């Protein structure tokens, strides 16, 4: 048992030493042991001071209250509670406490000042509250008055949305009967009123758990779902945003401290479960519009799978699979051409496939994956009915959806007995819709080389028959894409051509013809791009396609259209045309060995050589590929998958390979478009995008390439390329990009340092590769004006300054310019470094003399500036040593030169050195005899 007095004293000592944690520990033990109420009040008061210091204001107020309960006149406890309540935003209660303090000690200046300040803050708050209350009421009056002018209503709606985004404004709307009034606005049924109300609700729910929960209960999840189900894209998107704001607030988006009120905020788990179940109901309901279904699927994609695979809990995914997998499969299986189908948009089924893929990826073990496959298998079996062709088509379409999502699962379903045969049989059906669904399924199924071979054997003749006989363009084009895919099953391997010479070119020509025909609907023209995505594996097809400017522009226009399911096919086509896919290095010795052992050897097409690729890149840039890519990057994340992002990054990198193209890329918005690709997606994609950014940053004006605040977002991707596991070219170009940025503004230099780039840049200054070493030194030269760099050079026990001096003596002139420039600037900023420089290497004087004698005026100027800095370093001994050396003769020769624009900087610097030496009394002015 501890003595409470002794524990209190120990706590006081810890508090005075700044160790708040140990002080709290001692006070807590003392509270448990203490029986004397007066001592207890003091301990509570002291622990309150600790909590104040730790910014745990709720606990500080609670402890101070316990001290006041024992002794109502405890002035220290009163003032501590006042401080805590002020921080918690309870100004009126804080004011009462400090008022009591001022009554007890009327002459205490601290109490009087706090009283005056809190009084002023309360008055200002009351004024704002009353004006906000009246403004809120006026806005609702205008909005709900049928006779109000349209302009006034729009202004009131916008003001209400803006007000809801501020915490104080949101609270006033909530307190002033805002929720029922907003529901009245929704009940009017007018789209603009519904939009304003939903957006106001979003503002009110952002970052406030208690308010978000209250709104969920007052409005009801069903009501919110019914709003999202309306057939209006803007309203569906606004309702989706509202659900997202609620989800974020209920799952940790609210950082405020509730203190005792935490108990009043109900557990959010029940509400989150209700929302999840309601969204799963929505995706398979006929009452929901296509736009509403898209947003419900988007919400599930964003919030169900784990954001970080390191988290162990994937229970949300398992719950969604158990309660909603069949509903998602139902969406995938819809055939819009059949009667009695769910309302869909052109993007719905792809979003559903992406969701399936994310759910499957989130599973952690084989039993979970087997369960997923079993549910899919059971669902597909339940739909296959020889007597009901519509149900069977639904099953085949589900397989197509799985093949576009979790491919392994789709692949397993296609491998089930009879499925492949059924697809081939449906191709021969008389019903056009059967042919269309079956051909699409065959296209998705023939991704695997072995399966493509099966279909070449069994399905090519069928597809050719369909292509020749059908008069329906939509089926014709799908059959053609099937043939395109089978024709390209060998990839870019010239020796593995599936069809006869010239066949792929004919197929591609037909695809381009359909692509350029504006009379054909977008969905059908999309399939023409799918065909080209496969056929452009062939270099002849690539060359013909980029020569066809109309076809290129038609593809870019489709990429910018509302149908975003096209993005993947466009990205594939562009990757093929720019040859930006991964290529295996061909080792000649292994090729000879493979030929000798009669193994297959991949062959490169003559038109896949570098000069042909460069011509294709030029053609694409001329046709406006960058602006199309910039639009594609802005697509919703559920459609723009990480794989598609990586392909877009690959294309950008291929386009920026030639520095001359960077201006065109920047002019068409490519610089801005690359930033999100460098920050999100696959690791490979982020590296490619960062590399493209580095190439652009190295040769462009940062202000034009990355306007506004975006330029600061470029720094992190560039710094990531400095990691040692990146290749030399990436290191080099990242350093060049950072050099350009560092030369632009002090704020950018600070950002580079903040991203912890300095150690990496310093490491590369030791690099054996001349170009990397030079780039790192140039980058450091642009950073030496920063205080953080000065501090690193002033530290003892490192070779940073020695390296800079030695690099100044290298033979590479560009390296010398950078190193000597850095040395000149840093010695001008820090006089101590002038003295330190003489201690780090014995060669310092020799290097300085070489710099001052250099034939390159830039290097000579930098060397002479370093000498001037050393003369100006308040170190007489050092100055004397310099003047006694051969430097005096060198400086005299340079100073006596005639004025010359090319050498003027060096001449002026030498003259300044001699004047400084005279001021120090080290040399006397030369006077001629009278």
mmCIF file of N, CA, C and O in Angstrom, residues 351-399:
data_model
loop_
_atom_site.group_PDB
_atom_site.id
_atom_site.type_symbol
_atom_site.label_atom_id
_atom_site.label_comp_id
_atom_site.label_asym_id
_atom_site.label_seq_id
_atom_site.Cartn_x
_atom_site.Cartn_y
_atom_site.Cartn_z
ATOM 1 N N UNK A 351 -19.150 -2.435 -63.641
ATOM 2 C CA UNK A 351 -18.958 -2.056 -62.233
ATOM 3 C C UNK A 351 -19.207 -3.280 -61.341
ATOM 4 O O UNK A 351 -18.486 -3.518 -60.371
ATOM 5 N N UNK A 352 -20.245 -4.075 -61.694
ATOM 6 C CA UNK A 352 -20.550 -5.297 -60.926
ATOM 7 C C UNK A 352 -19.388 -6.283 -61.010
ATOM 8 O O UNK A 352 -19.011 -6.911 -60.007
ATOM 9 N N UNK A 353 -18.779 -6.421 -62.202
ATOM 10 C CA UNK A 353 -17.626 -7.325 -62.366
ATOM 11 C C UNK A 353 -16.444 -6.862 -61.529
ATOM 12 O O UNK A 353 -15.740 -7.670 -60.912
ATOM 13 N N UNK A 354 -16.230 -5.541 -61.509
ATOM 14 C CA UNK A 354 -15.126 -4.982 -60.709
ATOM 15 C C UNK A 354 -15.361 -5.270 -59.225
ATOM 16 O O UNK A 354 -14.438 -5.648 -58.490
ATOM 17 N N UNK A 355 -16.623 -5.117 -58.775
ATOM 18 C CA UNK A 355 -16.960 -5.398 -57.370
ATOM 19 C C UNK A 355 -16.681 -6.875 -57.045
ATOM 20 O O UNK A 355 -16.085 -7.191 -56.002
ATOM 21 N N UNK A 356 -17.106 -7.774 -57.938
ATOM 22 C CA UNK A 356 -16.845 -9.211 -57.725
ATOM 23 C C UNK A 356 -15.347 -9.478 -57.581
ATOM 24 O O UNK A 356 -14.913 -10.247 -56.722
ATOM 25 N N UNK A 357 -14.563 -8.816 -58.435
ATOM 26 C CA UNK A 357 -13.112 -8.999 -58.400
ATOM 27 C C UNK A 357 -12.521 -8.507 -57.071
ATOM 28 O O UNK A 357 -11.672 -9.168 -56.469
ATOM 29 N N UNK A 358 -12.992 -7.342 -56.603
ATOM 30 C CA UNK A 358 -12.471 -6.769 -55.344
ATOM 31 C C UNK A 358 -12.855 -7.661 -54.158
ATOM 32 O O UNK A 358 -12.054 -7.851 -53.234
ATOM 33 N N UNK A 359 -14.075 -8.202 -54.167
ATOM 34 C CA UNK A 359 -14.513 -9.079 -53.073
ATOM 35 C C UNK A 359 -13.663 -10.354 -53.057
ATOM 36 O O UNK A 359 -13.212 -10.803 -52.006
ATOM 37 N N UNK A 360 -13.440 -10.919 -54.247
ATOM 38 C CA UNK A 360 -12.663 -12.165 -54.328
ATOM 39 C C UNK A 360 -11.214 -11.930 -53.893
ATOM 40 O O UNK A 360 -10.620 -12.747 -53.190
ATOM 41 N N UNK A 361 -10.657 -10.776 -54.288
ATOM 42 C CA UNK A 361 -9.272 -10.424 -53.901
ATOM 43 C C UNK A 361 -9.130 -10.232 -52.395
ATOM 44 O O UNK A 361 -8.041 -10.379 -51.848
ATOM 45 N N UNK A 362 -10.240 -9.887 -51.739
ATOM 46 C CA UNK A 362 -10.189 -9.582 -50.301
ATOM 47 C C UNK A 362 -10.262 -10.848 -49.438
ATOM 48 O O UNK A 362 -10.142 -10.767 -48.219
ATOM 49 N N UNK A 363 -10.470 -11.997 -50.082
ATOM 50 C CA UNK A 363 -10.559 -13.250 -49.320
ATOM 51 C C UNK A 363 -9.162 -13.707 -48.918
ATOM 52 O O UNK A 363 -8.192 -13.493 -49.644
ATOM 53 N N UNK A 364 -9.061 -14.338 -47.741
ATOM 54 C CA UNK A 364 -7.728 -14.588 -47.167
ATOM 55 C C UNK A 364 -7.282 -16.048 -47.204
ATOM 56 O O UNK A 364 -6.120 -16.331 -46.965
ATOM 57 N N UNK A 365 -8.216 -16.985 -47.489
ATOM 58 C CA UNK A 365 -7.798 -18.400 -47.443
ATOM 59 C C UNK A 365 -8.625 -19.226 -48.428
ATOM 60 O O UNK A 365 -9.652 -18.767 -48.943
ATOM 61 N N UNK A 366 -8.188 -20.447 -48.658
ATOM 62 C CA UNK A 366 -8.853 -21.308 -49.650
ATOM 63 C C UNK A 366 -10.313 -21.623 -49.311
ATOM 64 O O UNK A 366 -11.159 -21.604 -50.204
ATOM 65 N N UNK A 367 -10.657 -21.922 -48.031
ATOM 66 C CA UNK A 367 -12.070 -22.191 -47.745
ATOM 67 C C UNK A 367 -12.989 -21.010 -48.126
ATOM 68 O O UNK A 367 -14.091 -21.225 -48.634
ATOM 69 N N UNK A 368 -12.509 -19.772 -47.888
ATOM 70 C CA UNK A 368 -13.319 -18.592 -48.267
ATOM 71 C C UNK A 368 -13.469 -18.515 -49.784
ATOM 72 O O UNK A 368 -14.563 -18.232 -50.290
ATOM 73 N N UNK A 369 -12.401 -18.791 -50.515
ATOM 74 C CA UNK A 369 -12.466 -18.743 -51.986
ATOM 75 C C UNK A 369 -13.346 -19.870 -52.525
ATOM 76 O O UNK A 369 -14.098 -19.682 -53.481
ATOM 77 N N UNK A 370 -13.252 -21.047 -51.896
ATOM 78 C CA UNK A 370 -14.097 -22.182 -52.332
ATOM 79 C C UNK A 370 -15.566 -21.857 -52.134
ATOM 80 O O UNK A 370 -16.410 -22.180 -52.983
ATOM 81 N N UNK A 371 -15.885 -21.196 -51.011
ATOM 82 C CA UNK A 371 -17.270 -20.791 -50.737
ATOM 83 C C UNK A 371 -17.762 -19.837 -51.819
ATOM 84 O O UNK A 371 -18.883 -19.962 -52.323
ATOM 85 N N UNK A 372 -16.924 -18.870 -52.202
ATOM 86 C CA UNK A 372 -17.264 -17.907 -53.264
ATOM 87 C C UNK A 372 -17.571 -18.651 -54.565
ATOM 88 O O UNK A 372 -18.599 -18.425 -55.211
ATOM 89 N N UNK A 373 -16.664 -19.596 -54.922
ATOM 90 C CA UNK A 373 -16.845 -20.366 -56.167
ATOM 91 C C UNK A 373 -18.109 -21.226 -56.100
ATOM 92 O O UNK A 373 -18.852 -21.337 -57.078
ATOM 93 N N UNK A 374 -18.360 -21.827 -54.926
ATOM 94 C CA UNK A 374 -19.539 -22.706 -54.775
ATOM 95 C C UNK A 374 -20.832 -21.921 -54.966
ATOM 96 O O UNK A 374 -21.773 -22.404 -55.610
ATOM 97 N N UNK A 375 -20.891 -20.708 -54.391
ATOM 98 C CA UNK A 375 -22.106 -19.884 -54.541
ATOM 99 C C UNK A 375 -22.315 -19.541 -56.017
ATOM 100 O O UNK A 375 -23.438 -19.628 -56.540
ATOM 101 N N UNK A 376 -21.213 -19.185 -56.713
ATOM 102 C CA UNK A 376 -21.310 -18.860 -58.149
ATOM 103 C C UNK A 376 -21.770 -20.087 -58.942
ATOM 104 O O UNK A 376 -22.654 -19.994 -59.808
ATOM 105 N N UNK A 377 -21.169 -21.229 -58.624
ATOM 106 C CA UNK A 377 -21.483 -22.482 -59.321
ATOM 107 C C UNK A 377 -22.957 -22.849 -59.132
ATOM 108 O O UNK A 377 -23.674 -23.168 -60.090
ATOM 109 N N UNK A 378 -23.403 -22.753 -57.887
ATOM 110 C CA UNK A 378 -24.800 -23.085 -57.552
ATOM 111 C C UNK A 378 -25.764 -22.149 -58.288
ATOM 112 O O UNK A 378 -26.786 -22.575 -58.840
ATOM 113 N N UNK A 379 -25.402 -20.855 -58.326
ATOM 114 C CA UNK A 379 -26.279 -19.865 -58.984
ATOM 115 C C UNK A 379 -26.376 -20.156 -60.482
ATOM 116 O O UNK A 379 -27.473 -20.142 -61.055
ATOM 117 N N UNK A 380 -25.220 -20.452 -61.117
ATOM 118 C CA UNK A 380 -25.213 -20.693 -62.567
ATOM 119 C C UNK A 380 -25.997 -21.973 -62.894
ATOM 120 O O UNK A 380 -26.813 -21.997 -63.825
ATOM 121 N N UNK A 381 -25.781 -23.032 -62.082
ATOM 122 C CA UNK A 381 -26.515 -24.295 -62.310
ATOM 123 C C UNK A 381 -28.020 -24.086 -62.205
ATOM 124 O O UNK A 381 -28.805 -24.657 -62.964
ATOM 125 N N UNK A 382 -28.442 -23.243 -61.227
ATOM 126 C CA UNK A 382 -29.880 -23.014 -61.012
ATOM 127 C C UNK A 382 -30.521 -22.290 -62.193
ATOM 128 O O UNK A 382 -31.740 -22.297 -62.352
ATOM 129 N N UNK A 383 -29.704 -21.613 -62.995
ATOM 130 C CA UNK A 383 -30.255 -20.827 -64.120
ATOM 131 C C UNK A 383 -30.242 -21.593 -65.440
ATOM 132 O O UNK A 383 -30.924 -21.207 -66.379
ATOM 133 N N UNK A 384 -29.411 -22.653 -65.523
ATOM 134 C CA UNK A 384 -29.337 -23.384 -66.807
ATOM 135 C C UNK A 384 -30.562 -24.284 -66.921
ATOM 136 O O UNK A 384 -30.786 -25.169 -66.099
ATOM 137 N N UNK A 385 -31.361 -24.010 -67.949
ATOM 138 C CA UNK A 385 -32.608 -24.772 -68.149
ATOM 139 C C UNK A 385 -32.795 -24.996 -69.650
ATOM 140 O O UNK A 385 -33.055 -24.043 -70.393
ATOM 141 N N UNK A 386 -32.646 -26.250 -70.137
ATOM 142 C CA UNK A 386 -32.776 -26.517 -71.586
ATOM 143 C C UNK A 386 -34.133 -26.083 -72.145
ATOM 144 O O UNK A 386 -34.263 -25.804 -73.337
ATOM 145 N N UNK A 387 -35.152 -26.024 -71.271
ATOM 146 C CA UNK A 387 -36.500 -25.657 -71.740
ATOM 147 C C UNK A 387 -36.752 -24.155 -71.665
ATOM 148 O O UNK A 387 -37.804 -23.679 -72.088
ATOM 149 N N UNK A 388 -35.823 -23.414 -71.063
ATOM 150 C CA UNK A 388 -36.016 -21.962 -70.944
ATOM 151 C C UNK A 388 -34.721 -21.275 -71.364
ATOM 152 O O UNK A 388 -33.782 -21.129 -70.593
ATOM 153 N N UNK A 389 -34.693 -20.893 -72.649
ATOM 154 C CA UNK A 389 -33.463 -20.333 -73.211
ATOM 155 C C UNK A 389 -33.081 -19.005 -72.557
ATOM 156 O O UNK A 389 -31.897 -18.698 -72.408
ATOM 157 N N UNK A 390 -34.074 -18.226 -72.115
ATOM 158 C CA UNK A 390 -33.779 -16.924 -71.488
ATOM 159 C C UNK A 390 -32.982 -17.114 -70.196
ATOM 160 O O UNK A 390 -32.038 -16.380 -69.906
ATOM 161 N N UNK A 391 -33.366 -18.111 -69.401
ATOM 162 C CA UNK A 391 -32.653 -18.385 -68.136
ATOM 163 C C UNK A 391 -31.221 -18.843 -68.428
ATOM 164 O O UNK A 391 -30.270 -18.457 -67.751
ATOM 165 N N UNK A 392 -31.083 -19.687 -69.454
ATOM 166 C CA UNK A 392 -29.752 -20.179 -69.822
ATOM 167 C C UNK A 392 -28.847 -19.023 -70.266
ATOM 168 O O UNK A 392 -27.668 -18.968 -69.910
ATOM 169 N N UNK A 393 -29.436 -18.108 -71.040
ATOM 170 C CA UNK A 393 -28.666 -16.923 -71.478
ATOM 171 C C UNK A 393 -28.184 -16.127 -70.270
ATOM 172 O O UNK A 393 -27.072 -15.610 -70.244
ATOM 173 N N UNK A 394 -29.052 -16.028 -69.271
ATOM 174 C CA UNK A 394 -28.704 -15.320 -68.033
ATOM 175 C C UNK A 394 -27.469 -15.979 -67.403
ATOM 176 O O UNK A 394 -26.523 -15.281 -66.987
ATOM 177 N N UNK A 395 -27.439 -17.309 -67.366
ATOM 178 C CA UNK A 395 -26.303 -18.050 -66.782
ATOM 179 C C UNK A 395 -25.022 -17.786 -67.562
ATOM 180 O O UNK A 395 -23.956 -17.558 -66.977
ATOM 181 N N UNK A 396 -25.141 -17.793 -68.907
ATOM 182 C CA UNK A 396 -23.946 -17.557 -69.747
ATOM 183 C C UNK A 396 -23.432 -16.131 -69.514
ATOM 184 O O UNK A 396 -22.228 -15.886 -69.436
ATOM 185 N N UNK A 397 -24.345 -15.169 -69.381
ATOM 186 C CA UNK A 397 -23.938 -13.774 -69.155
ATOM 187 C C UNK A 397 -23.266 -13.607 -67.792
ATOM 188 O O UNK A 397 -22.375 -12.779 -67.623
ATOM 189 N N UNK A 398 -23.713 -14.393 -66.801
ATOM 190 C CA UNK A 398 -23.073 -14.358 -65.475
ATOM 191 C C UNK A 398 -21.612 -14.792 -65.619
ATOM 192 O O UNK A 398 -20.703 -14.180 -65.033
ATOM 193 N N UNK A 399 -21.397 -15.855 -66.419
ATOM 194 C CA UNK A 399 -20.013 -16.330 -66.641
ATOM 195 C C UNK A 399 -19.183 -15.236 -67.313
ATOM 196 O O UNK A 399 -18.025 -15.003 -66.942
#
